[in-house]
Amino acid sequence: MLISEFRSIALLGRPPAAAFAAATLAICSALLRADDWPMWGGQPNRNMASSESGIPHEFDPGKISGVHEEVDLKTTRGVRWIAKLGSQSYGNPSIAGGRVLVGSNNETPRDPDHLGDRGIVMCFDEVTGAFLWQLVVPKLGAGKVSDWEYIGVCSSPAIEGDRAWIVTNRGETVCIDLKGMRDGNDGPFKEEGAFMVPPGKSPATVKDTHADILWAFDMRDELGVFPHNISSCSPLVVGDRVYVTTSNGVDWSHTNIPAPFAPSFVVLDKNTGELLGEEISGVSSRALHASWTSPSYGEVEGTGIVVWGGADGWCYGYEPAPVVGDEGFGILKELWRYDCNAPEYRFQDGSPLRYATYSGPSEVIATPVFYKNRAYVAIGQDPEHGDGVGRLSCIDVTLSGNISKRGALWNYTELGRSISTVSIADDLIYIAEYAGKIHCLDADTGKSFWVHDARSRIWGSTLVADGKVFIGNEDGDLIILKAGKEKQLLNSIYFDAPIYSTPVTANGTLFVASQTHLYAIDGRETRGEAGVTPDK
């Protein structure tokens, strides 16, 4: 992957006590309204749209300066608090239960016992931005092939009640206590000290500032998968089940699939981590690169469907409840599948097109969005592969018994390769392509209303909230457009680091994660009163 590195090691200082207390009191009442954002997409259908109002589009995130990457609070406006992350942050924040969870790396170490390259999930207080605890994950030691250096944890956590589920950089699905170790070591898992260190090392001392792991399922050991580059998926929790992509893919040569019969998609018991079922659609044997997408969920005619995109470029629909297969183990029953690639992306003149060429086929990295009995999903590739042909598909997922009437209602091919998930509001779709263009389409017909060029690469997804479209780019610009059929640029706000994640809203606050910092923005017209993360 082509990834910028910002490796200055720093911890931001404690704000003045009076200002910190005043800010806390001023915002507590505001946080009692509106909604959490507990998972990637905010809800199981994964639509990147929020019903919140009053989300600001005019504010100043301030300036980062010095070797410690501090933010001068006098340069901020409308920012409640700022938390220092690592040097690379691709994991999108999730907010629920008064906590903010976000994945990053360990280039801003908060524990002197854990230095060097690690995957990190940080937990902050939603109101104050105070650092509470972190999940520390050692590297696999396989280098770029399965656990790319300094990428950290890319998964966006799923939070429900007092628990959260996340996929680590080591290919583990982990369930953690939202309170951390501060209320004791809960659950049957008692090996947190050993979990935090590489194999063969003495267990680390477990502290109040560490994560409390309730269970861990190692997909490499249990399923035999071979993650390519990194493990990336936002778990989907529905009922007592958690659905997870395994990141199984090709090896360093990009021509060999080490585990062609291992599942690319599985379902676990959310309470125990027990494997309940796996896909047997043969996705791994057709993998173009790696299975990095996240699943979504919706209901059609009273029947639940899990929708998921594969590393083979197909989108699949599965029954939520696993069944016992012919070989005696749990499987996910496939309801339908749809090839998201146009035929001419796979073959020309009767010959297959080579992967990672401009005109060749792509996998599904973006998350399918379930909306009004339809699934909307784009195809794309690892950003290192550059630009190429793309396609956004609107798939009919209506059912009649177990017989699908699936098919594309429309396809939009003016979109280049995209790893972005769509936002849908008022039957309008907003989606970005990797080349930096943002598209607005009619959700029913695929008709294009406008295209905006952000003039920089886009890794994240659009967020629609309060009649506005928010999206960040590689240059560090947060682009804010008016939602609707007429294009109107409301603002472009510069952050001092690239923005590879997606802005989200929760409880009246806009959260923006750059590569190095997490900003909580509520639009208060004050200057220099924003809090920064206390050391403890």
PDB file of C-alpha atoms in Angstrom, residues 176-336:
ATOM      1  CA  ILE A 176     -13.889  -6.287  24.580  1.00  0.00           C
ATOM      2  CA  ASP A 177     -15.497  -4.697  27.623  1.00  0.00           C
ATOM      3  CA  LEU A 178     -16.346  -1.057  26.906  1.00  0.00           C
ATOM      4  CA  LYS A 179     -15.246  -0.116  30.431  1.00  0.00           C
ATOM      5  CA  GLY A 180     -11.768  -1.560  30.018  1.00  0.00           C
ATOM      6  CA  MET A 181      -9.848  -2.908  32.993  1.00  0.00           C
ATOM      7  CA  ARG A 182     -10.964  -0.147  35.332  1.00  0.00           C
ATOM      8  CA  ASP A 183     -13.796  -2.318  36.682  1.00  0.00           C
ATOM      9  CA  GLY A 184     -11.770  -5.533  36.818  1.00  0.00           C
ATOM     10  CA  ASN A 185     -11.016  -8.403  34.468  1.00  0.00           C
ATOM     11  CA  ASP A 186     -14.433  -9.621  33.369  1.00  0.00           C
ATOM     12  CA  GLY A 187     -15.319 -12.660  31.296  1.00  0.00           C
ATOM     13  CA  PRO A 188     -13.532 -15.993  30.891  1.00  0.00           C
ATOM     14  CA  PHE A 189     -10.534 -14.546  29.009  1.00  0.00           C
ATOM     15  CA  LYS A 190      -7.710 -13.865  31.479  1.00  0.00           C
ATOM     16  CA  GLU A 191      -4.701 -13.781  29.173  1.00  0.00           C
ATOM     17  CA  GLU A 192      -4.551 -10.069  28.384  1.00  0.00           C
ATOM     18  CA  GLY A 193      -0.918  -9.889  29.497  1.00  0.00           C
ATOM     19  CA  ALA A 194       0.121 -12.575  26.999  1.00  0.00           C
ATOM     20  CA  PHE A 195      -2.125 -11.140  24.284  1.00  0.00           C
ATOM     21  CA  MET A 196      -0.281  -7.804  24.305  1.00  0.00           C
ATOM     22  CA  VAL A 197       3.181  -9.237  23.596  1.00  0.00           C
ATOM     23  CA  PRO A 198       4.650 -11.236  20.685  1.00  0.00           C
ATOM     24  CA  PRO A 199       4.773 -15.035  21.054  1.00  0.00           C
ATOM     25  CA  GLY A 200       7.550 -16.249  23.315  1.00  0.00           C
ATOM     26  CA  LYS A 201       7.715 -13.040  25.351  1.00  0.00           C
ATOM     27  CA  SER A 202       6.823 -12.824  29.037  1.00  0.00           C
ATOM     28  CA  PRO A 203       3.264 -11.580  29.628  1.00  0.00           C
ATOM     29  CA  ALA A 204       2.932  -7.846  30.109  1.00  0.00           C
ATOM     30  CA  THR A 205       1.670  -6.281  33.308  1.00  0.00           C
ATOM     31  CA  VAL A 206      -2.046  -5.572  32.930  1.00  0.00           C
ATOM     32  CA  LYS A 207      -3.074  -2.039  33.935  1.00  0.00           C
ATOM     33  CA  ASP A 208      -6.268  -0.045  34.330  1.00  0.00           C
ATOM     34  CA  THR A 209      -5.454   1.649  31.026  1.00  0.00           C
ATOM     35  CA  HIS A 210      -5.609  -1.628  29.094  1.00  0.00           C
ATOM     36  CA  ALA A 211      -8.507  -3.307  27.309  1.00  0.00           C
ATOM     37  CA  ASP A 212     -10.478  -6.059  29.022  1.00  0.00           C
ATOM     38  CA  ILE A 213     -10.794  -8.851  26.455  1.00  0.00           C
ATOM     39  CA  LEU A 214     -13.860 -11.060  26.867  1.00  0.00           C
ATOM     40  CA  TRP A 215     -13.003 -13.487  24.064  1.00  0.00           C
ATOM     41  CA  ALA A 216     -10.731 -13.706  21.038  1.00  0.00           C
ATOM     42  CA  PHE A 217     -11.115 -15.792  17.866  1.00  0.00           C
ATOM     43  CA  ASP A 218      -7.932 -16.161  15.807  1.00  0.00           C
ATOM     44  CA  MET A 219      -9.054 -16.524  12.194  1.00  0.00           C
ATOM     45  CA  ARG A 220      -5.592 -17.536  11.030  1.00  0.00           C
ATOM     46  CA  ASP A 221      -5.340 -20.425  13.501  1.00  0.00           C
ATOM     47  CA  GLU A 222      -8.980 -21.489  13.502  1.00  0.00           C
ATOM     48  CA  LEU A 223      -9.796 -21.056   9.807  1.00  0.00           C
ATOM     49  CA  GLY A 224      -6.414 -21.283   8.114  1.00  0.00           C
ATOM     50  CA  VAL A 225      -6.839 -17.958   6.337  1.00  0.00           C
ATOM     51  CA  PHE A 226      -3.985 -15.944   4.871  1.00  0.00           C
ATOM     52  CA  PRO A 227      -4.633 -12.208   5.318  1.00  0.00           C
ATOM     53  CA  HIS A 228      -3.131 -10.129   2.538  1.00  0.00           C
ATOM     54  CA  ASN A 229      -1.359  -6.933   3.667  1.00  0.00           C
ATOM     55  CA  ILE A 230      -3.685  -6.309   6.628  1.00  0.00           C
ATOM     56  CA  SER A 231      -6.875  -7.552   8.260  1.00  0.00           C
ATOM     57  CA  SER A 232      -9.717  -5.101   7.773  1.00  0.00           C
ATOM     58  CA  CYS A 233     -13.427  -5.451   8.496  1.00  0.00           C
ATOM     59  CA  SER A 234     -16.025  -3.740  10.633  1.00  0.00           C
ATOM     60  CA  PRO A 235     -17.960  -6.521  12.414  1.00  0.00           C
ATOM     61  CA  LEU A 236     -21.725  -6.660  11.919  1.00  0.00           C
ATOM     62  CA  VAL A 237     -23.726  -7.546  15.039  1.00  0.00           C
ATOM     63  CA  VAL A 238     -27.286  -8.777  14.493  1.00  0.00           C
ATOM     64  CA  GLY A 239     -29.078 -10.525  17.355  1.00  0.00           C
ATOM     65  CA  ASP A 240     -26.668 -12.968  18.997  1.00  0.00           C
ATOM     66  CA  ARG A 241     -24.427 -13.241  15.952  1.00  0.00           C
ATOM     67  CA  VAL A 242     -21.417 -11.286  14.717  1.00  0.00           C
ATOM     68  CA  TYR A 243     -20.485 -11.465  11.014  1.00  0.00           C
ATOM     69  CA  VAL A 244     -16.873 -10.923   9.999  1.00  0.00           C
ATOM     70  CA  THR A 245     -14.756 -10.851   6.832  1.00  0.00           C
ATOM     71  CA  THR A 246     -11.510 -12.844   7.174  1.00  0.00           C
ATOM     72  CA  SER A 247      -9.250 -10.783   4.819  1.00  0.00           C
ATOM     73  CA  ASN A 248      -8.124 -14.013   3.138  1.00  0.00           C
ATOM     74  CA  GLY A 249      -6.267 -13.299  -0.083  1.00  0.00           C
ATOM     75  CA  VAL A 250      -3.211 -13.692  -2.277  1.00  0.00           C
ATOM     76  CA  ASP A 251       0.444 -13.921  -1.209  1.00  0.00           C
ATOM     77  CA  TRP A 252       3.321 -11.524  -1.909  1.00  0.00           C
ATOM     78  CA  SER A 253       3.467 -12.560  -5.585  1.00  0.00           C
ATOM     79  CA  HIS A 254      -0.177 -11.566  -6.167  1.00  0.00           C
ATOM     80  CA  THR A 255      -0.517 -14.683  -8.327  1.00  0.00           C
ATOM     81  CA  ASN A 256      -0.858 -17.434  -5.711  1.00  0.00           C
ATOM     82  CA  ILE A 257      -3.713 -17.970  -3.225  1.00  0.00           C
ATOM     83  CA  PRO A 258      -2.234 -19.784  -0.198  1.00  0.00           C
ATOM     84  CA  ALA A 259      -5.636 -20.731   1.301  1.00  0.00           C
ATOM     85  CA  PRO A 260      -8.086 -21.147  -1.603  1.00  0.00           C
ATOM     86  CA  PHE A 261     -10.498 -23.286   0.440  1.00  0.00           C
ATOM     87  CA  ALA A 262     -10.524 -21.151   3.593  1.00  0.00           C
ATOM     88  CA  PRO A 263     -13.658 -19.043   4.120  1.00  0.00           C
ATOM     89  CA  SER A 264     -13.684 -15.364   3.274  1.00  0.00           C
ATOM     90  CA  PHE A 265     -16.716 -14.645   5.450  1.00  0.00           C
ATOM     91  CA  VAL A 266     -17.869 -16.201   8.745  1.00  0.00           C
ATOM     92  CA  VAL A 267     -20.415 -15.795  11.535  1.00  0.00           C
ATOM     93  CA  LEU A 268     -19.586 -16.172  15.233  1.00  0.00           C
ATOM     94  CA  ASP A 269     -21.564 -16.275  18.461  1.00  0.00           C
ATOM     95  CA  LYS A 270     -21.263 -12.707  19.741  1.00  0.00           C
ATOM     96  CA  ASN A 271     -21.263 -13.841  23.382  1.00  0.00           C
ATOM     97  CA  THR A 272     -18.715 -16.657  23.234  1.00  0.00           C
ATOM     98  CA  GLY A 273     -16.787 -16.280  19.969  1.00  0.00           C
ATOM     99  CA  GLU A 274     -17.817 -19.777  18.861  1.00  0.00           C
ATOM    100  CA  LEU A 275     -17.724 -20.343  15.095  1.00  0.00           C
ATOM    101  CA  LEU A 276     -21.316 -20.815  13.896  1.00  0.00           C
ATOM    102  CA  GLY A 277     -20.942 -20.862  10.135  1.00  0.00           C
ATOM    103  CA  GLU A 278     -18.932 -19.873   7.087  1.00  0.00           C
ATOM    104  CA  GLU A 279     -19.503 -19.118   3.429  1.00  0.00           C
ATOM    105  CA  ILE A 280     -18.921 -21.967   0.990  1.00  0.00           C
ATOM    106  CA  SER A 281     -19.405 -19.853  -2.133  1.00  0.00           C
ATOM    107  CA  GLY A 282     -15.809 -20.444  -3.230  1.00  0.00           C
ATOM    108  CA  VAL A 283     -14.834 -16.791  -2.932  1.00  0.00           C
ATOM    109  CA  SER A 284     -11.268 -17.458  -1.782  1.00  0.00           C
ATOM    110  CA  SER A 285     -10.489 -19.611  -4.808  1.00  0.00           C
ATOM    111  CA  ARG A 286     -11.402 -16.662  -7.059  1.00  0.00           C
ATOM    112  CA  ALA A 287      -9.811 -13.904  -4.953  1.00  0.00           C
ATOM    113  CA  LEU A 288      -8.292 -11.096  -6.967  1.00  0.00           C
ATOM    114  CA  HIS A 289      -6.540  -9.546  -3.970  1.00  0.00           C
ATOM    115  CA  ALA A 290      -8.087  -9.736  -0.474  1.00  0.00           C
ATOM    116  CA  SER A 291     -11.490  -9.809   1.237  1.00  0.00           C
ATOM    117  CA  TRP A 292     -11.558  -6.461   3.049  1.00  0.00           C
ATOM    118  CA  THR A 293     -15.190  -5.398   2.822  1.00  0.00           C
ATOM    119  CA  SER A 294     -17.700  -5.269   5.683  1.00  0.00           C
ATOM    120  CA  PRO A 295     -21.146  -6.900   5.632  1.00  0.00           C
ATOM    121  CA  SER A 296     -24.529  -5.189   5.885  1.00  0.00           C
ATOM    122  CA  TYR A 297     -27.985  -6.351   6.937  1.00  0.00           C
ATOM    123  CA  GLY A 298     -31.573  -5.613   5.984  1.00  0.00           C
ATOM    124  CA  GLU A 299     -34.990  -7.204   5.694  1.00  0.00           C
ATOM    125  CA  VAL A 300     -37.049  -7.933   2.587  1.00  0.00           C
ATOM    126  CA  GLU A 301     -40.652  -9.079   2.948  1.00  0.00           C
ATOM    127  CA  GLY A 302     -39.936  -9.851   6.602  1.00  0.00           C
ATOM    128  CA  THR A 303     -36.899 -11.955   5.772  1.00  0.00           C
ATOM    129  CA  GLY A 304     -33.447 -10.903   6.942  1.00  0.00           C
ATOM    130  CA  ILE A 305     -30.567 -10.856   4.472  1.00  0.00           C
ATOM    131  CA  VAL A 306     -26.849 -10.389   5.079  1.00  0.00           C
ATOM    132  CA  VAL A 307     -25.260  -8.661   2.088  1.00  0.00           C
ATOM    133  CA  TRP A 308     -21.524  -8.952   1.541  1.00  0.00           C
ATOM    134  CA  GLY A 309     -18.995  -8.168  -1.210  1.00  0.00           C
ATOM    135  CA  GLY A 310     -16.221 -10.599  -2.086  1.00  0.00           C
ATOM    136  CA  ALA A 311     -12.606 -10.455  -3.161  1.00  0.00           C
ATOM    137  CA  ASP A 312     -13.780 -11.982  -6.449  1.00  0.00           C
ATOM    138  CA  GLY A 313     -15.796  -8.875  -7.354  1.00  0.00           C
ATOM    139  CA  TRP A 314     -19.206 -10.463  -6.686  1.00  0.00           C
ATOM    140  CA  CYS A 315     -21.837  -9.290  -4.214  1.00  0.00           C
ATOM    141  CA  TYR A 316     -23.617 -12.012  -2.216  1.00  0.00           C
ATOM    142  CA  GLY A 317     -26.801 -12.349  -0.205  1.00  0.00           C
ATOM    143  CA  TYR A 318     -26.963 -14.896   2.637  1.00  0.00           C
ATOM    144  CA  GLU A 319     -29.546 -16.130   5.072  1.00  0.00           C
ATOM    145  CA  PRO A 320     -28.607 -14.731   8.503  1.00  0.00           C
ATOM    146  CA  ALA A 321     -29.006 -18.024  10.384  1.00  0.00           C
ATOM    147  CA  PRO A 322     -26.349 -20.629   9.568  1.00  0.00           C
ATOM    148  CA  VAL A 323     -27.435 -24.168   8.745  1.00  0.00           C
ATOM    149  CA  VAL A 324     -25.650 -27.515   8.974  1.00  0.00           C
ATOM    150  CA  GLY A 325     -24.096 -28.358   5.629  1.00  0.00           C
ATOM    151  CA  ASP A 326     -23.537 -31.707   3.952  1.00  0.00           C
ATOM    152  CA  GLU A 327     -20.173 -32.083   5.659  1.00  0.00           C
ATOM    153  CA  GLY A 328     -21.621 -31.573   9.118  1.00  0.00           C
ATOM    154  CA  PHE A 329     -20.445 -28.026   9.910  1.00  0.00           C
ATOM    155  CA  GLY A 330     -22.277 -24.715   9.924  1.00  0.00           C
ATOM    156  CA  ILE A 331     -22.570 -22.848   6.639  1.00  0.00           C
ATOM    157  CA  LEU A 332     -24.110 -19.593   5.489  1.00  0.00           C
ATOM    158  CA  LYS A 333     -26.763 -20.386   2.913  1.00  0.00           C
ATOM    159  CA  GLU A 334     -26.284 -18.347  -0.244  1.00  0.00           C
ATOM    160  CA  LEU A 335     -29.466 -16.746  -1.567  1.00  0.00           C
ATOM    161  CA  TRP A 336     -28.051 -14.931  -4.576  1.00  0.00           C
TER     162      TRP A 336
END
